[in-house]
Amino acid sequence: MTQRTDVHDLTDAPNVSVQTYRTNDGRHFFKFEFVKVGPVYRVYILSGMDYGSRASDAHSTHRFTDSARNLHYICFDPEPRTLRDAFNVASGWAENTQRYIATGRTF
């Protein structure tokens, strides 16, 4: 998974941060909420995914569901411990999700 680290305004200070990610080809936008949960960050997916005819189950899309918030969040191991690592997880997930939707190639 290619990870981008070109975001310069991320720090580990906030417990919650919302960021919009534009895919490398500029065609899709994803909105994420980064929430500090104990020692790790959980990356909630707020918008940007339309799976069309592709399978959208949790396993195929690398997502868990937070039933209390009625939101999906990214399944990733190891869980990110810094906001920058969480952004890298989110950007990699967005790029792979876009490719999966376009081609059916799983990740």
PDB file of N, CA and C in Angstrom:
ATOM      1  N   MET A   1       0.852  -1.163   0.000  1.00  0.00           N
ATOM      2  CA  MET A   1       0.000   0.000   0.000  1.00  0.00           C
ATOM      3  C   MET A   1       0.905   1.236   0.000  1.00  0.00           C
ATOM      4  N   THR A   2       0.693   2.131  -0.936  1.00  0.00           N
ATOM      5  CA  THR A   2       1.445   3.371  -0.975  1.00  0.00           C
ATOM      6  C   THR A   2       0.888   4.319   0.066  1.00  0.00           C
ATOM      7  N   GLN A   3       1.775   4.922   0.844  1.00  0.00           N
ATOM      8  CA  GLN A   3       1.331   5.828   1.893  1.00  0.00           C
ATOM      9  C   GLN A   3       1.895   7.210   1.627  1.00  0.00           C
ATOM     10  N   ARG A   4       1.042   8.210   1.751  1.00  0.00           N
ATOM     11  CA  ARG A   4       1.454   9.593   1.534  1.00  0.00           C
ATOM     12  C   ARG A   4       1.757  10.250   2.866  1.00  0.00           C
ATOM     13  N   THR A   5       2.805  11.035   2.875  1.00  0.00           N
ATOM     14  CA  THR A   5       3.155  11.763   4.091  1.00  0.00           C
ATOM     15  C   THR A   5       3.351  13.239   3.784  1.00  0.00           C
ATOM     16  N   ASP A   6       2.583  13.754   2.821  1.00  0.00           N
ATOM     17  CA  ASP A   6       2.770  15.133   2.385  1.00  0.00           C
ATOM     18  C   ASP A   6       1.866  16.118   3.109  1.00  0.00           C
ATOM     19  N   VAL A   7       1.317  15.730   4.227  1.00  0.00           N
ATOM     20  CA  VAL A   7       0.473  16.621   5.005  1.00  0.00           C
ATOM     21  C   VAL A   7       1.325  17.201   6.116  1.00  0.00           C
ATOM     22  N   HIS A   8       1.434  18.517   6.146  1.00  0.00           N
ATOM     23  CA  HIS A   8       2.350  19.170   7.074  1.00  0.00           C
ATOM     24  C   HIS A   8       1.674  19.737   8.317  1.00  0.00           C
ATOM     25  N   ASP A   9       0.338  19.784   8.349  1.00  0.00           N
ATOM     26  CA  ASP A   9      -0.342  20.429   9.462  1.00  0.00           C
ATOM     27  C   ASP A   9      -0.854  19.437  10.501  1.00  0.00           C
ATOM     28  N   LEU A  10      -0.457  18.174  10.435  1.00  0.00           N
ATOM     29  CA  LEU A  10      -0.929  17.191  11.394  1.00  0.00           C
ATOM     30  C   LEU A  10      -0.013  17.148  12.599  1.00  0.00           C
ATOM     31  N   THR A  11      -0.612  17.195  13.765  1.00  0.00           N
ATOM     32  CA  THR A  11       0.137  17.036  15.002  1.00  0.00           C
ATOM     33  C   THR A  11      -0.575  15.986  15.827  1.00  0.00           C
ATOM     34  N   ASP A  12       0.016  15.590  16.908  1.00  0.00           N
ATOM     35  CA  ASP A  12      -0.622  14.614  17.778  1.00  0.00           C
ATOM     36  C   ASP A  12      -1.402  15.278  18.906  1.00  0.00           C
ATOM     37  N   ALA A  13      -1.608  16.583  18.830  1.00  0.00           N
ATOM     38  CA  ALA A  13      -2.289  17.303  19.895  1.00  0.00           C
ATOM     39  C   ALA A  13      -3.788  17.019  19.970  1.00  0.00           C
ATOM     40  N   PRO A  14      -4.531  17.057  18.864  1.00  0.00           N
ATOM     41  CA  PRO A  14      -5.984  16.916  18.997  1.00  0.00           C
ATOM     42  C   PRO A  14      -6.404  15.481  19.265  1.00  0.00           C
ATOM     43  N   ASN A  15      -7.515  15.327  19.975  1.00  0.00           N
ATOM     44  CA  ASN A  15      -8.107  14.006  20.168  1.00  0.00           C
ATOM     45  C   ASN A  15      -9.054  13.667  19.033  1.00  0.00           C
ATOM     46  N   VAL A  16      -9.520  14.683  18.308  1.00  0.00           N
ATOM     47  CA  VAL A  16     -10.399  14.486  17.166  1.00  0.00           C
ATOM     48  C   VAL A  16      -9.980  15.460  16.078  1.00  0.00           C
ATOM     49  N   SER A  17      -9.888  14.957  14.854  1.00  0.00           N
ATOM     50  CA  SER A  17      -9.533  15.793  13.715  1.00  0.00           C
ATOM     51  C   SER A  17     -10.299  15.292  12.505  1.00  0.00           C
ATOM     52  N   VAL A  18     -10.818  16.201  11.688  1.00  0.00           N
ATOM     53  CA  VAL A  18     -11.496  15.831  10.444  1.00  0.00           C
ATOM     54  C   VAL A  18     -10.654  16.335   9.287  1.00  0.00           C
ATOM     55  N   GLN A  19     -10.399  15.443   8.332  1.00  0.00           N
ATOM     56  CA  GLN A  19      -9.585  15.780   7.165  1.00  0.00           C
ATOM     57  C   GLN A  19     -10.263  15.250   5.912  1.00  0.00           C
ATOM     58  N   THR A  20     -10.106  15.973   4.814  1.00  0.00           N
ATOM     59  CA  THR A  20     -10.563  15.513   3.511  1.00  0.00           C
ATOM     60  C   THR A  20      -9.348  15.077   2.717  1.00  0.00           C
ATOM     61  N   TYR A  21      -9.464  13.930   2.082  1.00  0.00           N
ATOM     62  CA  TYR A  21      -8.376  13.394   1.273  1.00  0.00           C
ATOM     63  C   TYR A  21      -8.823  13.327  -0.185  1.00  0.00           C
ATOM     64  N   ARG A  22      -8.003  13.850  -1.070  1.00  0.00           N
ATOM     65  CA  ARG A  22      -8.241  13.768  -2.510  1.00  0.00           C
ATOM     66  C   ARG A  22      -7.316  12.699  -3.072  1.00  0.00           C
ATOM     67  N   THR A  23      -7.867  11.770  -3.840  1.00  0.00           N
ATOM     68  CA  THR A  23      -7.046  10.685  -4.376  1.00  0.00           C
ATOM     69  C   THR A  23      -5.992  11.230  -5.327  1.00  0.00           C
ATOM     70  N   ASN A  24      -4.948  10.440  -5.536  1.00  0.00           N
ATOM     71  CA  ASN A  24      -3.822  10.873  -6.359  1.00  0.00           C
ATOM     72  C   ASN A  24      -4.234  11.300  -7.763  1.00  0.00           C
ATOM     73  N   ASP A  25      -5.261  10.654  -8.324  1.00  0.00           N
ATOM     74  CA  ASP A  25      -5.698  11.036  -9.667  1.00  0.00           C
ATOM     75  C   ASP A  25      -6.654  12.231  -9.649  1.00  0.00           C
ATOM     76  N   GLY A  26      -6.991  12.717  -8.459  1.00  0.00           N
ATOM     77  CA  GLY A  26      -7.838  13.899  -8.323  1.00  0.00           C
ATOM     78  C   GLY A  26      -9.312  13.668  -8.569  1.00  0.00           C
ATOM     79  N   ARG A  27      -9.726  12.431  -8.763  1.00  0.00           N
ATOM     80  CA  ARG A  27     -11.114  12.149  -9.142  1.00  0.00           C
ATOM     81  C   ARG A  27     -12.058  11.903  -7.970  1.00  0.00           C
ATOM     82  N   HIS A  28     -11.525  11.558  -6.797  1.00  0.00           N
ATOM     83  CA  HIS A  28     -12.390  11.222  -5.672  1.00  0.00           C
ATOM     84  C   HIS A  28     -11.922  11.914  -4.401  1.00  0.00           C
ATOM     85  N   PHE A  29     -12.905  12.226  -3.567  1.00  0.00           N
ATOM     86  CA  PHE A  29     -12.635  12.825  -2.262  1.00  0.00           C
ATOM     87  C   PHE A  29     -13.217  11.925  -1.184  1.00  0.00           C
ATOM     88  N   PHE A  30     -12.480  11.771  -0.111  1.00  0.00           N
ATOM     89  CA  PHE A  30     -12.927  11.016   1.045  1.00  0.00           C
ATOM     90  C   PHE A  30     -12.792  11.924   2.262  1.00  0.00           C
ATOM     91  N   LYS A  31     -13.760  11.852   3.144  1.00  0.00           N
ATOM     92  CA  LYS A  31     -13.702  12.641   4.368  1.00  0.00           C
ATOM     93  C   LYS A  31     -13.580  11.683   5.543  1.00  0.00           C
ATOM     94  N   PHE A  32     -12.579  11.926   6.384  1.00  0.00           N
ATOM     95  CA  PHE A  32     -12.287  11.060   7.518  1.00  0.00           C
ATOM     96  C   PHE A  32     -12.314  11.853   8.817  1.00  0.00           C
ATOM     97  N   GLU A  33     -12.695  11.152   9.870  1.00  0.00           N
ATOM     98  CA  GLU A  33     -12.587  11.703  11.214  1.00  0.00           C
ATOM     99  C   GLU A  33     -11.601  10.816  11.977  1.00  0.00           C
ATOM    100  N   PHE A  34     -10.590  11.435  12.529  1.00  0.00           N
ATOM    101  CA  PHE A  34      -9.552  10.732  13.279  1.00  0.00           C
ATOM    102  C   PHE A  34      -9.825  10.955  14.760  1.00  0.00           C
ATOM    103  N   VAL A  35     -10.077   9.870  15.473  1.00  0.00           N
ATOM    104  CA  VAL A  35     -10.450   9.959  16.889  1.00  0.00           C
ATOM    105  C   VAL A  35      -9.452   9.160  17.720  1.00  0.00           C
ATOM    106  N   LYS A  36      -8.890   9.815  18.710  1.00  0.00           N
ATOM    107  CA  LYS A  36      -7.961   9.142  19.625  1.00  0.00           C
ATOM    108  C   LYS A  36      -8.776   8.273  20.579  1.00  0.00           C
ATOM    109  N   VAL A  37      -8.485   6.982  20.584  1.00  0.00           N
ATOM    110  CA  VAL A  37      -9.161   6.025  21.449  1.00  0.00           C
ATOM    111  C   VAL A  37      -8.071   5.311  22.241  1.00  0.00           C
ATOM    112  N   GLY A  38      -7.855   5.764  23.462  1.00  0.00           N
ATOM    113  CA  GLY A  38      -6.744   5.228  24.247  1.00  0.00           C
ATOM    114  C   GLY A  38      -5.431   5.589  23.567  1.00  0.00           C
ATOM    115  N   PRO A  39      -4.557   4.612  23.345  1.00  0.00           N
ATOM    116  CA  PRO A  39      -3.251   4.913  22.753  1.00  0.00           C
ATOM    117  C   PRO A  39      -3.250   4.926  21.223  1.00  0.00           C
ATOM    118  N   VAL A  40      -4.395   4.650  20.583  1.00  0.00           N
ATOM    119  CA  VAL A  40      -4.433   4.545  19.123  1.00  0.00           C
ATOM    120  C   VAL A  40      -5.461   5.507  18.530  1.00  0.00           C
ATOM    121  N   TYR A  41      -5.379   5.684  17.216  1.00  0.00           N
ATOM    122  CA  TYR A  41      -6.357   6.486  16.485  1.00  0.00           C
ATOM    123  C   TYR A  41      -7.282   5.568  15.710  1.00  0.00           C
ATOM    124  N   ARG A  42      -8.561   5.884  15.752  1.00  0.00           N
ATOM    125  CA  ARG A  42      -9.562   5.208  14.933  1.00  0.00           C
ATOM    126  C   ARG A  42      -9.902   6.156  13.786  1.00  0.00           C
ATOM    127  N   VAL A  43      -9.935   5.617  12.566  1.00  0.00           N
ATOM    128  CA  VAL A  43     -10.203   6.433  11.377  1.00  0.00           C
ATOM    129  C   VAL A  43     -11.614   6.132  10.885  1.00  0.00           C
ATOM    130  N   TYR A  44     -12.541   7.057  11.191  1.00  0.00           N
ATOM    131  CA  TYR A  44     -13.924   6.922  10.747  1.00  0.00           C
ATOM    132  C   TYR A  44     -14.052   7.453   9.322  1.00  0.00           C
ATOM    133  N   ILE A  45     -14.868   6.781   8.526  1.00  0.00           N
ATOM    134  CA  ILE A  45     -15.104   7.169   7.138  1.00  0.00           C
ATOM    135  C   ILE A  45     -16.420   7.947   7.112  1.00  0.00           C
ATOM    136  N   LEU A  46     -16.319   9.252   6.875  1.00  0.00           N
ATOM    137  CA  LEU A  46     -17.513  10.097   6.895  1.00  0.00           C
ATOM    138  C   LEU A  46     -18.182  10.191   5.533  1.00  0.00           C
ATOM    139  N   SER A  47     -17.388  10.164   4.463  1.00  0.00           N
ATOM    140  CA  SER A  47     -17.969  10.226   3.125  1.00  0.00           C
ATOM    141  C   SER A  47     -16.941   9.814   2.088  1.00  0.00           C
ATOM    142  N   GLY A  48     -17.438   9.525   0.884  1.00  0.00           N
ATOM    143  CA  GLY A  48     -16.553   9.297  -0.242  1.00  0.00           C
ATOM    144  C   GLY A  48     -16.614   7.925  -0.869  1.00  0.00           C
ATOM    145  N   MET A  49     -17.441   7.044  -0.371  1.00  0.00           N
ATOM    146  CA  MET A  49     -17.440   5.710  -0.955  1.00  0.00           C
ATOM    147  C   MET A  49     -18.802   5.341  -1.506  1.00  0.00           C
ATOM    148  N   ASP A  50     -18.787   4.902  -2.747  1.00  0.00           N
ATOM    149  CA  ASP A  50     -19.966   4.351  -3.397  1.00  0.00           C
ATOM    150  C   ASP A  50     -19.482   3.106  -4.113  1.00  0.00           C
ATOM    151  N   TYR A  51     -19.783   1.953  -3.561  1.00  0.00           N
ATOM    152  CA  TYR A  51     -19.236   0.713  -4.080  1.00  0.00           C
ATOM    153  C   TYR A  51     -19.935   0.217  -5.342  1.00  0.00           C
ATOM    154  N   GLY A  52     -21.030   0.852  -5.726  1.00  0.00           N
ATOM    155  CA  GLY A  52     -21.720   0.432  -6.944  1.00  0.00           C
ATOM    156  C   GLY A  52     -22.049  -1.043  -6.886  1.00  0.00           C
ATOM    157  N   SER A  53     -21.597  -1.807  -7.889  1.00  0.00           N
ATOM    158  CA  SER A  53     -21.897  -3.241  -7.952  1.00  0.00           C
ATOM    159  C   SER A  53     -20.864  -4.090  -7.215  1.00  0.00           C
ATOM    160  N   ARG A  54     -19.832  -3.476  -6.667  1.00  0.00           N
ATOM    161  CA  ARG A  54     -18.798  -4.229  -5.930  1.00  0.00           C
ATOM    162  C   ARG A  54     -19.317  -4.654  -4.558  1.00  0.00           C
ATOM    163  N   ALA A  55     -18.763  -5.751  -4.068  1.00  0.00           N
ATOM    164  CA  ALA A  55     -19.106  -6.206  -2.713  1.00  0.00           C
ATOM    165  C   ALA A  55     -18.730  -5.114  -1.720  1.00  0.00           C
ATOM    166  N   SER A  56     -19.614  -4.861  -0.771  1.00  0.00           N
ATOM    167  CA  SER A  56     -19.351  -3.801   0.211  1.00  0.00           C
ATOM    168  C   SER A  56     -19.354  -4.339   1.643  1.00  0.00           C
ATOM    169  N   ASP A  57     -19.163  -5.643   1.774  1.00  0.00           N
ATOM    170  CA  ASP A  57     -19.115  -6.235   3.116  1.00  0.00           C
ATOM    171  C   ASP A  57     -17.849  -5.783   3.843  1.00  0.00           C
ATOM    172  N   ALA A  58     -17.830  -5.981   5.128  1.00  0.00           N
ATOM    173  CA  ALA A  58     -16.725  -5.507   5.972  1.00  0.00           C
ATOM    174  C   ALA A  58     -15.383  -6.096   5.547  1.00  0.00           C
ATOM    175  N   HIS A  59     -15.358  -7.379   5.219  1.00  0.00           N
ATOM    176  CA  HIS A  59     -14.098  -8.017   4.845  1.00  0.00           C
ATOM    177  C   HIS A  59     -13.558  -7.464   3.525  1.00  0.00           C
ATOM    178  N   SER A  60     -14.413  -7.355   2.524  1.00  0.00           N
ATOM    179  CA  SER A  60     -13.986  -6.865   1.203  1.00  0.00           C
ATOM    180  C   SER A  60     -13.495  -5.431   1.247  1.00  0.00           C
ATOM    181  N   THR A  61     -14.034  -4.642   2.148  1.00  0.00           N
ATOM    182  CA  THR A  61     -13.749  -3.200   2.173  1.00  0.00           C
ATOM    183  C   THR A  61     -12.866  -2.767   3.338  1.00  0.00           C
ATOM    184  N   HIS A  62     -12.428  -3.711   4.132  1.00  0.00           N
ATOM    185  CA  HIS A  62     -11.535  -3.414   5.271  1.00  0.00           C
ATOM    186  C   HIS A  62     -12.135  -2.369   6.216  1.00  0.00           C
ATOM    187  N   ARG A  63     -13.400  -2.621   6.593  1.00  0.00           N
ATOM    188  CA  ARG A  63     -14.086  -1.701   7.498  1.00  0.00           C
ATOM    189  C   ARG A  63     -14.712  -2.464   8.651  1.00  0.00           C
ATOM    190  N   PHE A  64     -14.735  -1.792   9.797  1.00  0.00           N
ATOM    191  CA  PHE A  64     -15.524  -2.216  10.941  1.00  0.00           C
ATOM    192  C   PHE A  64     -16.679  -1.236  11.065  1.00  0.00           C
ATOM    193  N   THR A  65     -17.677  -1.606  11.854  1.00  0.00           N
ATOM    194  CA  THR A  65     -18.798  -0.703  12.121  1.00  0.00           C
ATOM    195  C   THR A  65     -18.836  -0.362  13.597  1.00  0.00           C
ATOM    196  N   ASP A  66     -18.943   0.922  13.876  1.00  0.00           N
ATOM    197  CA  ASP A  66     -19.162   1.402  15.239  1.00  0.00           C
ATOM    198  C   ASP A  66     -20.668   1.598  15.360  1.00  0.00           C
ATOM    199  N   SER A  67     -21.345   0.635  15.964  1.00  0.00           N
ATOM    200  CA  SER A  67     -22.806   0.682  16.022  1.00  0.00           C
ATOM    201  C   SER A  67     -23.312   1.830  16.877  1.00  0.00           C
ATOM    202  N   ALA A  68     -22.546   2.261  17.865  1.00  0.00           N
ATOM    203  CA  ALA A  68     -22.965   3.382  18.704  1.00  0.00           C
ATOM    204  C   ALA A  68     -23.008   4.684  17.909  1.00  0.00           C
ATOM    205  N   ARG A  69     -22.104   4.831  16.943  1.00  0.00           N
ATOM    206  CA  ARG A  69     -22.040   6.049  16.126  1.00  0.00           C
ATOM    207  C   ARG A  69     -22.653   5.849  14.748  1.00  0.00           C
ATOM    208  N   ASN A  70     -23.000   4.620  14.416  1.00  0.00           N
ATOM    209  CA  ASN A  70     -23.534   4.285  13.099  1.00  0.00           C
ATOM    210  C   ASN A  70     -22.583   4.742  11.985  1.00  0.00           C
ATOM    211  N   LEU A  71     -21.291   4.466  12.187  1.00  0.00           N
ATOM    212  CA  LEU A  71     -20.256   4.833  11.223  1.00  0.00           C
ATOM    213  C   LEU A  71     -19.309   3.665  11.002  1.00  0.00           C
ATOM    214  N   HIS A  72     -18.748   3.630   9.800  1.00  0.00           N
ATOM    215  CA  HIS A  72     -17.687   2.670   9.507  1.00  0.00           C
ATOM    216  C   HIS A  72     -16.346   3.294   9.874  1.00  0.00           C
ATOM    217  N   TYR A  73     -15.411   2.439  10.256  1.00  0.00           N
ATOM    218  CA  TYR A  73     -14.037   2.889  10.447  1.00  0.00           C
ATOM    219  C   TYR A  73     -13.100   1.859   9.840  1.00  0.00           C
ATOM    220  N   ILE A  74     -11.890   2.299   9.520  1.00  0.00           N
ATOM    221  CA  ILE A  74     -10.948   1.473   8.779  1.00  0.00           C
ATOM    222  C   ILE A  74     -10.362   0.377   9.671  1.00  0.00           C
ATOM    223  N   CYS A  75     -10.350  -0.835   9.140  1.00  0.00           N
ATOM    224  CA  CYS A  75      -9.716  -1.975   9.778  1.00  0.00           C
ATOM    225  C   CYS A  75      -8.256  -1.984   9.339  1.00  0.00           C
ATOM    226  N   PHE A  76      -7.352  -1.837  10.285  1.00  0.00           N
ATOM    227  CA  PHE A  76      -5.927  -1.803   9.963  1.00  0.00           C
ATOM    228  C   PHE A  76      -5.130  -2.329  11.139  1.00  0.00           C
ATOM    229  N   ASP A  77      -4.106  -3.140  10.834  1.00  0.00           N
ATOM    230  CA  ASP A  77      -3.250  -3.687  11.875  1.00  0.00           C
ATOM    231  C   ASP A  77      -1.798  -3.521  11.459  1.00  0.00           C
ATOM    232  N   PRO A  78      -0.976  -2.900  12.288  1.00  0.00           N
ATOM    233  CA  PRO A  78      -1.272  -2.416  13.636  1.00  0.00           C
ATOM    234  C   PRO A  78      -2.051  -1.101  13.600  1.00  0.00           C
ATOM    235  N   GLU A  79      -2.823  -0.892  14.632  1.00  0.00           N
ATOM    236  CA  GLU A  79      -3.590   0.348  14.718  1.00  0.00           C
ATOM    237  C   GLU A  79      -2.638   1.540  14.833  1.00  0.00           C
ATOM    238  N   PRO A  80      -2.950   2.632  14.140  1.00  0.00           N
ATOM    239  CA  PRO A  80      -2.047   3.798  14.165  1.00  0.00           C
ATOM    240  C   PRO A  80      -2.006   4.464  15.539  1.00  0.00           C
ATOM    241  N   ARG A  81      -0.815   4.840  15.953  1.00  0.00           N
ATOM    242  CA  ARG A  81      -0.616   5.463  17.272  1.00  0.00           C
ATOM    243  C   ARG A  81      -0.377   6.965  17.177  1.00  0.00           C
ATOM    244  N   THR A  82      -0.162   7.474  15.973  1.00  0.00           N
ATOM    245  CA  THR A  82       0.003   8.913  15.794  1.00  0.00           C
ATOM    246  C   THR A  82      -0.994   9.392  14.749  1.00  0.00           C
ATOM    247  N   LEU A  83      -1.279  10.667  14.770  1.00  0.00           N
ATOM    248  CA  LEU A  83      -2.208  11.225  13.791  1.00  0.00           C
ATOM    249  C   LEU A  83      -1.635  11.103  12.381  1.00  0.00           C
ATOM    250  N   ARG A  84      -0.353  11.313  12.233  1.00  0.00           N
ATOM    251  CA  ARG A  84       0.268  11.161  10.906  1.00  0.00           C
ATOM    252  C   ARG A  84       0.118   9.725  10.406  1.00  0.00           C
ATOM    253  N   ASP A  85       0.358   8.742  11.272  1.00  0.00           N
ATOM    254  CA  ASP A  85       0.176   7.346  10.871  1.00  0.00           C
ATOM    255  C   ASP A  85      -1.284   7.070  10.505  1.00  0.00           C
ATOM    256  N   ALA A  86      -2.214   7.648  11.257  1.00  0.00           N
ATOM    257  CA  ALA A  86      -3.632   7.469  10.959  1.00  0.00           C
ATOM    258  C   ALA A  86      -3.980   8.071   9.603  1.00  0.00           C
ATOM    259  N   PHE A  87      -3.396   9.230   9.275  1.00  0.00           N
ATOM    260  CA  PHE A  87      -3.643   9.826   7.963  1.00  0.00           C
ATOM    261  C   PHE A  87      -3.066   8.932   6.867  1.00  0.00           C
ATOM    262  N   ASN A  88      -1.901   8.352   7.101  1.00  0.00           N
ATOM    263  CA  ASN A  88      -1.315   7.444   6.110  1.00  0.00           C
ATOM    264  C   ASN A  88      -2.198   6.222   5.889  1.00  0.00           C
ATOM    265  N   VAL A  89      -2.780   5.696   6.967  1.00  0.00           N
ATOM    266  CA  VAL A  89      -3.725   4.588   6.850  1.00  0.00           C
ATOM    267  C   VAL A  89      -4.928   5.022   6.012  1.00  0.00           C
ATOM    268  N   ALA A  90      -5.474   6.192   6.311  1.00  0.00           N
ATOM    269  CA  ALA A  90      -6.652   6.689   5.593  1.00  0.00           C
ATOM    270  C   ALA A  90      -6.352   6.916   4.114  1.00  0.00           C
ATOM    271  N   SER A  91      -5.222   7.534   3.804  1.00  0.00           N
ATOM    272  CA  SER A  91      -4.908   7.816   2.399  1.00  0.00           C
ATOM    273  C   SER A  91      -4.651   6.525   1.636  1.00  0.00           C
ATOM    274  N   GLY A  92      -3.960   5.569   2.255  1.00  0.00           N
ATOM    275  CA  GLY A  92      -3.747   4.280   1.605  1.00  0.00           C
ATOM    276  C   GLY A  92      -5.052   3.542   1.386  1.00  0.00           C
ATOM    277  N   TRP A  93      -5.927   3.575   2.386  1.00  0.00           N
ATOM    278  CA  TRP A  93      -7.230   2.934   2.264  1.00  0.00           C
ATOM    279  C   TRP A  93      -8.040   3.583   1.138  1.00  0.00           C
ATOM    280  N   ALA A  94      -8.017   4.907   1.046  1.00  0.00           N
ATOM    281  CA  ALA A  94      -8.771   5.615   0.006  1.00  0.00           C
ATOM    282  C   ALA A  94      -8.274   5.238  -1.393  1.00  0.00           C
ATOM    283  N   GLU A  95      -6.957   5.210  -1.573  1.00  0.00           N
ATOM    284  CA  GLU A  95      -6.391   4.842  -2.878  1.00  0.00           C
ATOM    285  C   GLU A  95      -6.759   3.405  -3.242  1.00  0.00           C
ATOM    286  N   ASN A  96      -6.643   2.490  -2.282  1.00  0.00           N
ATOM    287  CA  ASN A  96      -6.995   1.091  -2.545  1.00  0.00           C
ATOM    288  C   ASN A  96      -8.486   0.902  -2.762  1.00  0.00           C
ATOM    289  N   THR A  97      -9.297   1.646  -2.028  1.00  0.00           N
ATOM    290  CA  THR A  97     -10.748   1.564  -2.208  1.00  0.00           C
ATOM    291  C   THR A  97     -11.139   2.068  -3.588  1.00  0.00           C
ATOM    292  N   GLN A  98     -10.561   3.178  -4.010  1.00  0.00           N
ATOM    293  CA  GLN A  98     -10.854   3.707  -5.343  1.00  0.00           C
ATOM    294  C   GLN A  98     -10.492   2.665  -6.409  1.00  0.00           C
ATOM    295  N   ARG A  99      -9.320   2.037  -6.272  1.00  0.00           N
ATOM    296  CA  ARG A  99      -8.895   1.015  -7.242  1.00  0.00           C
ATOM    297  C   ARG A  99      -9.849  -0.180  -7.207  1.00  0.00           C
ATOM    298  N   TYR A 100     -10.258  -0.601  -6.013  1.00  0.00           N
ATOM    299  CA  TYR A 100     -11.182  -1.720  -5.876  1.00  0.00           C
ATOM    300  C   TYR A 100     -12.516  -1.422  -6.562  1.00  0.00           C
ATOM    301  N   ILE A 101     -13.044  -0.234  -6.363  1.00  0.00           N
ATOM    302  CA  ILE A 101     -14.319   0.134  -6.978  1.00  0.00           C
ATOM    303  C   ILE A 101     -14.186   0.157  -8.506  1.00  0.00           C
ATOM    304  N   ALA A 102     -13.072   0.679  -9.007  1.00  0.00           N
ATOM    305  CA  ALA A 102     -12.875   0.812 -10.449  1.00  0.00           C
ATOM    306  C   ALA A 102     -12.589  -0.520 -11.133  1.00  0.00           C
ATOM    307  N   THR A 103     -11.807  -1.391 -10.461  1.00  0.00           N
ATOM    308  CA  THR A 103     -11.316  -2.592 -11.142  1.00  0.00           C
ATOM    309  C   THR A 103     -11.775  -3.910 -10.530  1.00  0.00           C
ATOM    310  N   GLY A 104     -12.210  -3.868  -9.286  1.00  0.00           N
ATOM    311  CA  GLY A 104     -12.563  -5.107  -8.576  1.00  0.00           C
ATOM    312  C   GLY A 104     -11.361  -5.760  -7.914  1.00  0.00           C
ATOM    313  N   ARG A 105     -10.186  -5.180  -8.084  1.00  0.00           N
ATOM    314  CA  ARG A 105      -8.968  -5.734  -7.479  1.00  0.00           C
ATOM    315  C   ARG A 105      -9.001  -5.500  -5.967  1.00  0.00           C
ATOM    316  N   THR A 106      -8.976  -6.581  -5.215  1.00  0.00           N
ATOM    317  CA  THR A 106      -9.065  -6.472  -3.763  1.00  0.00           C
ATOM    318  C   THR A 106      -7.728  -6.067  -3.164  1.00  0.00           C
ATOM    319  N   PHE A 107      -7.789  -5.662  -1.930  1.00  0.00           N
ATOM    320  CA  PHE A 107      -6.558  -5.264  -1.214  1.00  0.00           C
ATOM    321  C   PHE A 107      -6.559  -5.825   0.175  1.00  0.00           C
TER     322      PHE A 107
END
